Amino acid sequence: MPVSATVTSIGLVVMWSSGFIGAELGTREAPADTLLMWRFLAAAAILGGAWALFRRRRLRPRALAEQAAIGALSQGGYLGGIVWAVGLGVPSGTAALIAALQPLAAGALAGRLLGETVSPRQWAGLTIGLGGVALVVQGDLSAGPTTAPAWAYGLPFAAMAALLAASFLERRARAPLAPVDAIPLHCLVSAVLFTGVALAGGHAAPPSGGGFWAAVAWTVLLSTVGGYGFYWLSLRRNGVTGTSALIYLTPPTTLVWAYAMFGDAPGWTALAGMAVCVIGVTAATVRRRPDRSAQLAEDPVRDRAVSRVPAE
């Protein structure tokens, strides 16, 4: 049964934002590369095993190559850049704001690369959404200087660019795969990448506490299966611009998660930013219904004839 556009959009926002909470849960117990390594080893084993049992089929070499590149960018590049930046001392709010530039970049490139039309109303919504994100993370931005090296601030830009590149590659794929086929491959590629990083840094051994494995389970089920599953579904249903606009709702939703999980109550500025984000995303994604009375006035005979044709 096809997933509706509303369920896809809500699922993307809720599940995508869960990744930031999972990252905080996991990095309280172990270094970031340890968490990412075991997250994707577990995801690759679970999803790959399920695929081998229930979905096993021959995949074209071109599809394997395309999806390997998409997975390396969307999971390895995006998650690695964000988590590494925060680990080096870049405030999470600053990283979120930089990553939130993705919808504007997507809108600027969608027309040239994919032929997707971005209307003035969508541009206005994208700009409003960026302002809402700025309000949400203002407290983080005004917290003062950090210990992060200057070059670390380039990592969220690289992460944003990696996810954007993966989105365009998926839309232009010559041999596209359904998410149920693509995501296990993405996880396998990411597991290889992050295992190499963790081994090189001497952080491959997991801690013995149950909190670490709870964080791994959280990130596998909610962030990987849920977040990336809804992301690729939304990309095919809503296009690059519409899907990227929904990312604006991630920082506000993360604040709700943080309040529920850790008791971190958002301030009034953050609450105002949430409202602005909702307005911006609504303007960028909600399509106007055609004026039926105007259509009937233009050609009443044609419309009456069409109305008698049974729906397929």
C-alpha positions as a Markdown table, in Angstrom:
| # | Residue | x | y | z |
|---|---|---|---|---|
| 1 | Met | 0.0 | 0.0 | 0.0 |
| 2 | Pro | 1.6 | 3.3 | -1.0 |
| 3 | Val | 2.5 | 5.7 | 1.8 |
| 4 | Ser | 0.7 | 9.0 | 1.5 |
| 5 | Ala | 2.5 | 12.3 | 1.0 |
| 6 | Thr | 1.5 | 13.5 | 4.5 |
| 7 | Val | 2.7 | 10.4 | 6.3 |
| 8 | Thr | 6.0 | 10.6 | 4.3 |
| 9 | Ser | 6.5 | 14.2 | 5.2 |
| 10 | Ile | 5.8 | 13.7 | 8.9 |
| 11 | Gly | 7.8 | 10.6 | 9.0 |
| 12 | Leu | 10.8 | 12.3 | 7.4 |
| 13 | Val | 10.8 | 15.2 | 9.9 |
| 14 | Val | 10.3 | 13.1 | 13.0 |
| 15 | Met | 12.7 | 10.3 | 12.1 |
| 16 | Trp | 15.4 | 12.5 | 10.6 |
| 17 | Ser | 15.5 | 14.7 | 13.7 |
| 18 | Ser | 15.8 | 11.5 | 15.9 |
| 19 | Gly | 19.4 | 11.1 | 14.6 |
| 20 | Phe | 20.6 | 14.2 | 16.6 |
| 21 | Ile | 19.2 | 12.7 | 19.8 |
| 22 | Gly | 20.8 | 9.3 | 19.0 |
| 23 | Ala | 24.1 | 11.0 | 18.4 |
| 24 | Glu | 24.0 | 12.6 | 21.8 |
| 25 | Leu | 23.0 | 9.4 | 23.5 |
| 26 | Gly | 25.8 | 7.5 | 21.8 |
| 27 | Thr | 28.6 | 10.0 | 22.2 |
| 28 | Arg | 28.0 | 10.1 | 25.9 |
| 29 | Glu | 29.2 | 6.5 | 25.9 |
| 30 | Ala | 31.8 | 6.4 | 23.2 |
| 31 | Pro | 33.7 | 8.5 | 20.5 |
| 32 | Ala | 31.7 | 9.4 | 17.4 |
| 33 | Asp | 33.5 | 7.1 | 15.1 |
| 34 | Thr | 32.8 | 4.1 | 17.4 |
| 35 | Leu | 29.1 | 4.9 | 17.4 |
| 36 | Leu | 29.0 | 5.3 | 13.6 |
| 37 | Met | 31.0 | 2.1 | 13.0 |
| 38 | Trp | 28.7 | -0.1 | 15.1 |
| 39 | Arg | 25.5 | 1.7 | 14.0 |
| 40 | Phe | 26.2 | 0.9 | 10.4 |
| 41 | Leu | 27.6 | -2.6 | 11.0 |
| 42 | Ala | 24.3 | -3.4 | 12.8 |
| 43 | Ala | 22.2 | -1.7 | 10.2 |
| 44 | Ala | 24.0 | -3.5 | 7.4 |
| 45 | Ala | 23.7 | -6.9 | 9.1 |
| 46 | Ile | 20.0 | -6.4 | 9.9 |
| 47 | Leu | 18.8 | -4.8 | 6.6 |
| 48 | Gly | 21.2 | -6.9 | 4.5 |
| 49 | Gly | 20.0 | -10.1 | 6.1 |
| 50 | Ala | 16.4 | -9.2 | 5.7 |
| 51 | Trp | 17.0 | -8.3 | 2.0 |
| 52 | Ala | 18.8 | -11.6 | 1.4 |
| 53 | Leu | 15.9 | -13.5 | 2.9 |
| 54 | Phe | 12.9 | -11.7 | 1.5 |
| 55 | Arg | 14.0 | -9.5 | -1.4 |
| 56 | Arg | 17.0 | -11.3 | -2.9 |
| 57 | Arg | 17.3 | -10.5 | -6.6 |
| 58 | Arg | 20.0 | -9.7 | -9.1 |
| 59 | Leu | 21.1 | -6.1 | -9.1 |
| 60 | Arg | 22.6 | -4.5 | -12.2 |
| 61 | Pro | 26.3 | -3.5 | -11.9 |
| 62 | Arg | 25.3 | 0.1 | -12.8 |
| 63 | Ala | 22.8 | 0.2 | -10.0 |
| 64 | Leu | 25.3 | -1.1 | -7.5 |
| 65 | Ala | 27.9 | 1.6 | -8.5 |
| 66 | Glu | 25.3 | 4.4 | -8.4 |
| 67 | Gln | 23.9 | 3.4 | -5.0 |
| 68 | Ala | 27.4 | 2.9 | -3.6 |
| 69 | Ala | 28.2 | 6.5 | -4.5 |
| 70 | Ile | 24.9 | 7.8 | -3.2 |
| 71 | Gly | 25.3 | 5.9 | 0.1 |
| 72 | Ala | 28.9 | 7.1 | 0.6 |
| 73 | Leu | 27.7 | 10.7 | 0.2 |
| 74 | Ser | 24.3 | 10.6 | 2.0 |
| 75 | Gln | 25.4 | 8.6 | 5.0 |
| 76 | Gly | 29.2 | 8.6 | 5.1 |
| 77 | Gly | 29.7 | 12.2 | 4.0 |
| 78 | Tyr | 26.7 | 13.8 | 5.7 |
| 79 | Leu | 26.8 | 12.0 | 9.0 |
| 80 | Gly | 30.6 | 12.0 | 9.2 |
| 81 | Gly | 30.9 | 15.7 | 8.5 |
| 82 | Ile | 28.2 | 16.7 | 11.1 |
| 83 | Val | 29.4 | 14.4 | 13.9 |
| 84 | Trp | 33.0 | 15.2 | 13.4 |
| 85 | Ala | 32.4 | 18.9 | 13.4 |
| 86 | Val | 30.4 | 18.7 | 16.7 |
| 87 | Gly | 33.1 | 16.5 | 18.2 |
| 88 | Leu | 35.7 | 19.1 | 17.4 |
| 89 | Gly | 33.8 | 21.8 | 19.3 |
| 90 | Val | 31.5 | 23.4 | 16.6 |
| 91 | Pro | 28.2 | 24.2 | 18.4 |
| 92 | Ser | 25.5 | 21.8 | 17.3 |
| 93 | Gly | 23.2 | 24.8 | 16.6 |
| 94 | Thr | 25.8 | 26.4 | 14.3 |
| 95 | Ala | 26.2 | 23.0 | 12.5 |
| 96 | Ala | 22.4 | 22.8 | 12.2 |
| 97 | Leu | 22.2 | 26.3 | 10.7 |
| 98 | Ile | 24.9 | 25.6 | 8.2 |
| 99 | Ala | 23.3 | 22.3 | 7.2 |
| 100 | Ala | 19.9 | 24.2 | 6.8 |
| 101 | Leu | 21.4 | 26.1 | 3.9 |
| 102 | Gln | 20.7 | 22.9 | 1.9 |
| 103 | Pro | 17.1 | 23.8 | 0.8 |
| 104 | Leu | 18.3 | 27.1 | -0.6 |
| 105 | Ala | 21.1 | 25.4 | -2.5 |
| 106 | Ala | 18.7 | 22.7 | -3.7 |
| 107 | Gly | 16.3 | 25.3 | -5.0 |
| 108 | Ala | 19.1 | 27.1 | -6.8 |
| 109 | Leu | 20.3 | 24.0 | -8.5 |
| 110 | Ala | 17.1 | 22.0 | -9.0 |
| 111 | Gly | 16.0 | 24.0 | -12.1 |
| 112 | Arg | 19.4 | 23.8 | -13.8 |
| 113 | Leu | 20.1 | 20.1 | -13.0 |
| 114 | Leu | 16.7 | 18.5 | -12.8 |
| 115 | Gly | 14.3 | 20.8 | -14.5 |
| 116 | Glu | 12.3 | 21.3 | -11.3 |
| 117 | Thr | 10.5 | 24.7 | -11.3 |
| 118 | Val | 10.9 | 26.7 | -8.1 |
| 119 | Ser | 8.2 | 29.3 | -7.8 |
| 120 | Pro | 8.5 | 32.7 | -6.2 |
| 121 | Arg | 6.3 | 31.4 | -3.4 |
| 122 | Gln | 8.7 | 28.5 | -2.8 |
| 123 | Trp | 11.7 | 30.8 | -2.7 |
| 124 | Ala | 9.9 | 33.0 | -0.2 |
| 125 | Gly | 9.1 | 29.9 | 1.9 |
| 126 | Leu | 12.7 | 28.6 | 1.8 |
| 127 | Thr | 14.0 | 32.0 | 2.9 |
| 128 | Ile | 11.5 | 32.3 | 5.7 |
| 129 | Gly | 12.4 | 28.8 | 6.9 |
| 130 | Leu | 16.1 | 29.7 | 7.0 |
| 131 | Gly | 15.2 | 32.6 | 9.2 |
| 132 | Gly | 13.2 | 30.3 | 11.5 |
| 133 | Val | 16.2 | 28.0 | 11.9 |
| 134 | Ala | 18.4 | 31.0 | 12.8 |
| 135 | Leu | 15.9 | 31.8 | 15.6 |
| 136 | Val | 15.8 | 28.2 | 16.8 |
| 137 | Val | 19.6 | 28.1 | 17.2 |
| 138 | Gln | 20.2 | 31.7 | 18.2 |
| 139 | Gly | 21.2 | 30.7 | 21.7 |
| 140 | Asp | 23.8 | 28.4 | 20.4 |
| 141 | Leu | 25.2 | 30.9 | 18.0 |
| 142 | Ser | 25.4 | 33.6 | 20.7 |
| 143 | Ala | 27.1 | 31.4 | 23.3 |
| 144 | Gly | 30.5 | 32.9 | 22.6 |
| 145 | Pro | 33.8 | 31.6 | 21.2 |
| 146 | Thr | 34.5 | 27.8 | 21.0 |
| 147 | Thr | 37.6 | 25.7 | 21.1 |
| 148 | Ala | 36.9 | 24.4 | 17.6 |
| 149 | Pro | 39.6 | 25.1 | 15.0 |
| 150 | Ala | 38.6 | 27.4 | 12.2 |
| 151 | Trp | 38.7 | 24.7 | 9.6 |
| 152 | Ala | 36.2 | 22.6 | 11.5 |
| 153 | Tyr | 33.5 | 25.0 | 10.5 |
| 154 | Gly | 33.9 | 23.9 | 6.9 |
| 155 | Leu | 32.8 | 20.3 | 7.8 |
| 156 | Pro | 29.0 | 21.1 | 8.1 |
| 157 | Phe | 29.3 | 22.8 | 4.7 |
| 158 | Ala | 30.9 | 19.7 | 3.3 |
| 159 | Ala | 28.2 | 17.5 | 5.0 |
| 160 | Met | 25.4 | 19.7 | 3.5 |
| 161 | Ala | 27.0 | 19.5 | 0.1 |
| 162 | Ala | 27.4 | 15.7 | 0.3 |
| 163 | Leu | 23.7 | 15.1 | 1.1 |
| 164 | Leu | 22.7 | 17.5 | -1.7 |
| 165 | Ala | 25.0 | 15.8 | -4.2 |
| 166 | Ala | 23.5 | 12.4 | -3.1 |
| 167 | Ser | 20.0 | 13.7 | -3.6 |
| 168 | Phe | 20.8 | 14.9 | -7.2 |
| 169 | Leu | 22.5 | 11.7 | -8.0 |
| 170 | Glu | 19.5 | 9.7 | -6.9 |
| 171 | Arg | 17.2 | 11.8 | -9.0 |
| 172 | Arg | 19.5 | 11.4 | -12.1 |
| 173 | Ala | 20.2 | 7.7 | -11.5 |
| 174 | Arg | 20.2 | 5.7 | -14.7 |
| 175 | Ala | 19.3 | 2.5 | -12.8 |
| 176 | Pro | 17.3 | 3.6 | -9.8 |
| 177 | Leu | 16.5 | 1.3 | -7.0 |
| 178 | Ala | 13.6 | 1.2 | -4.5 |
| 179 | Pro | 14.6 | 2.3 | -1.0 |
| 180 | Val | 14.1 | -1.3 | 0.2 |
| 181 | Asp | 17.0 | -2.3 | -2.1 |
| 182 | Ala | 19.1 | 0.8 | -1.9 |
| 183 | Ile | 19.3 | 1.4 | 1.9 |
| 184 | Pro | 20.9 | -1.9 | 2.8 |
| 185 | Leu | 23.6 | -1.2 | 0.2 |
| 186 | His | 24.1 | 2.4 | 1.6 |
| 187 | Cys | 24.5 | 0.9 | 5.1 |
| 188 | Leu | 27.1 | -1.6 | 3.9 |
| 189 | Val | 29.2 | 1.1 | 2.2 |
| 190 | Ser | 28.9 | 3.3 | 5.3 |
| 191 | Ala | 29.9 | 0.4 | 7.5 |
| 192 | Val | 33.1 | -0.2 | 5.5 |
| 193 | Leu | 33.9 | 3.6 | 5.6 |
| 194 | Phe | 33.4 | 4.1 | 9.3 |
| 195 | Thr | 35.0 | 0.8 | 10.3 |
| 196 | Gly | 38.1 | 2.0 | 8.5 |
| 197 | Val | 38.0 | 5.3 | 10.3 |
| 198 | Ala | 37.5 | 3.7 | 13.7 |
| 199 | Leu | 40.2 | 1.2 | 13.2 |
| 200 | Ala | 42.6 | 3.9 | 12.1 |
| 201 | Gly | 41.8 | 6.0 | 15.2 |
| 202 | Gly | 42.0 | 3.0 | 17.6 |
| 203 | His | 38.3 | 3.4 | 18.6 |
| 204 | Ala | 36.8 | 0.2 | 17.1 |
| 205 | Ala | 36.2 | -1.6 | 20.5 |
| 206 | Pro | 32.7 | -0.8 | 21.8 |
| 207 | Pro | 32.1 | 0.0 | 25.5 |
| 208 | Ser | 30.6 | -2.6 | 27.6 |
| 209 | Gly | 27.7 | -0.5 | 29.0 |
| 210 | Gly | 24.1 | -1.1 | 27.9 |
| 211 | Gly | 23.6 | 2.6 | 27.2 |
| 212 | Phe | 25.9 | 2.4 | 24.1 |
| 213 | Trp | 23.9 | -0.4 | 22.6 |
| 214 | Ala | 20.6 | 1.3 | 23.4 |
| 215 | Ala | 22.0 | 4.3 | 21.4 |
| 216 | Val | 23.0 | 1.9 | 18.5 |
| 217 | Ala | 19.5 | 0.4 | 18.5 |
| 218 | Trp | 18.0 | 3.9 | 18.5 |
| 219 | Thr | 20.1 | 5.1 | 15.5 |
| 220 | Val | 19.6 | 2.0 | 13.5 |
| 221 | Leu | 15.8 | 1.7 | 13.9 |
| 222 | Leu | 14.7 | 5.3 | 14.0 |
| 223 | Ser | 17.5 | 7.3 | 12.3 |
| 224 | Thr | 18.7 | 4.8 | 9.6 |
| 225 | Val | 15.6 | 2.7 | 8.7 |
| 226 | Gly | 13.1 | 5.5 | 9.5 |
| 227 | Gly | 15.1 | 8.6 | 8.6 |
| 228 | Tyr | 16.7 | 7.5 | 5.4 |
| 229 | Gly | 13.8 | 5.4 | 4.4 |
| 230 | Phe | 11.4 | 8.4 | 4.5 |
| 231 | Tyr | 14.0 | 10.7 | 3.0 |
| 232 | Trp | 14.3 | 8.6 | -0.2 |
| 233 | Leu | 10.5 | 8.1 | -0.3 |
| 234 | Ser | 10.0 | 11.9 | 0.0 |
| 235 | Leu | 12.7 | 12.6 | -2.6 |
| 236 | Arg | 10.8 | 10.6 | -5.2 |
| 237 | Arg | 7.3 | 11.9 | -4.2 |
| 238 | Asn | 8.1 | 15.6 | -3.4 |
| 239 | Gly | 11.3 | 16.2 | -5.4 |
| 240 | Val | 14.6 | 17.7 | -4.3 |
| 241 | Thr | 13.2 | 21.2 | -3.4 |
| 242 | Gly | 10.2 | 19.9 | -1.5 |
| 243 | Thr | 12.1 | 17.3 | 0.5 |
| 244 | Ser | 14.9 | 19.7 | 1.3 |
| 245 | Ala | 12.4 | 22.3 | 2.6 |
| 246 | Leu | 11.2 | 19.7 | 5.1 |
| 247 | Ile | 14.7 | 19.6 | 6.6 |
| 248 | Tyr | 14.0 | 23.1 | 8.0 |
| 249 | Leu | 11.7 | 21.4 | 10.5 |
| 250 | Thr | 14.5 | 19.3 | 11.8 |
| 251 | Pro | 16.0 | 21.7 | 14.3 |
| 252 | Pro | 12.7 | 22.6 | 15.9 |
| 253 | Thr | 11.6 | 19.0 | 16.1 |
| 254 | Thr | 15.0 | 18.1 | 17.6 |
| 255 | Leu | 14.2 | 20.6 | 20.4 |
| 256 | Val | 11.0 | 18.7 | 21.1 |
| 257 | Trp | 12.9 | 15.4 | 21.2 |
| 258 | Ala | 15.5 | 17.0 | 23.6 |
| 259 | Tyr | 12.8 | 18.3 | 25.9 |
| 260 | Ala | 11.1 | 14.9 | 26.0 |
| 261 | Met | 14.3 | 12.9 | 26.4 |
| 262 | Phe | 16.6 | 15.2 | 28.5 |
| 263 | Gly | 14.3 | 17.9 | 29.9 |
| 264 | Asp | 16.0 | 20.6 | 27.9 |
| 265 | Ala | 13.2 | 23.2 | 27.7 |
| 266 | Pro | 13.4 | 25.5 | 24.6 |
| 267 | Gly | 13.3 | 29.3 | 25.2 |
| 268 | Trp | 10.8 | 31.8 | 23.7 |
| 269 | Thr | 13.2 | 32.6 | 20.9 |
| 270 | Ala | 13.3 | 28.9 | 19.9 |
| 271 | Leu | 9.5 | 28.6 | 20.1 |
| 272 | Ala | 9.1 | 31.6 | 17.8 |
| 273 | Gly | 11.6 | 30.1 | 15.4 |
| 274 | Met | 9.6 | 26.9 | 15.3 |
| 275 | Ala | 6.5 | 28.8 | 14.3 |
| 276 | Val | 8.5 | 30.7 | 11.6 |
| 277 | Cys | 9.8 | 27.3 | 10.3 |
| 278 | Val | 6.3 | 25.9 | 10.0 |
| 279 | Ile | 5.2 | 29.0 | 8.0 |
| 280 | Gly | 8.2 | 28.8 | 5.7 |
| 281 | Val | 7.8 | 25.1 | 5.0 |
| 282 | Thr | 4.1 | 25.4 | 4.5 |
| 283 | Ala | 4.7 | 28.1 | 1.9 |
| 284 | Ala | 7.4 | 26.1 | 0.2 |
| 285 | Thr | 5.6 | 22.7 | 0.0 |
| 286 | Val | 1.8 | 23.1 | 0.1 |
| 287 | Arg | 0.5 | 23.3 | -3.4 |
| 288 | Arg | -2.5 | 25.5 | -4.3 |
| 289 | Arg | -5.6 | 23.8 | -5.5 |
| 290 | Pro | -6.8 | 24.8 | -8.9 |
| 291 | Asp | -9.8 | 27.2 | -9.0 |
| 292 | Arg | -12.6 | 24.9 | -10.1 |
| 293 | Ser | -15.0 | 27.8 | -10.8 |
| 294 | Ala | -12.5 | 29.4 | -13.1 |
| 295 | Gln | -12.0 | 26.2 | -15.0 |
| 296 | Leu | -15.8 | 25.8 | -15.5 |
| 297 | Ala | -16.1 | 29.3 | -16.6 |
| 298 | Glu | -13.4 | 28.8 | -19.2 |
| 299 | Asp | -14.7 | 25.5 | -20.7 |
| 300 | Pro | -17.9 | 24.2 | -19.0 |
| 301 | Val | -18.7 | 21.7 | -21.7 |
| 302 | Arg | -15.3 | 20.0 | -21.5 |
| 303 | Asp | -15.3 | 19.9 | -17.7 |
| 304 | Arg | -18.8 | 18.3 | -17.6 |
| 305 | Ala | -17.6 | 15.7 | -20.0 |
| 306 | Val | -14.5 | 15.0 | -18.0 |
| 307 | Ser | -16.5 | 14.7 | -14.8 |
| 308 | Arg | -18.5 | 11.8 | -16.3 |
| 309 | Val | -15.3 | 9.8 | -17.0 |
| 310 | Pro | -14.9 | 7.2 | -14.2 |
| 311 | Ala | -11.7 | 7.4 | -12.1 |
| 312 | Glu | -9.1 | 4.8 | -12.7 |
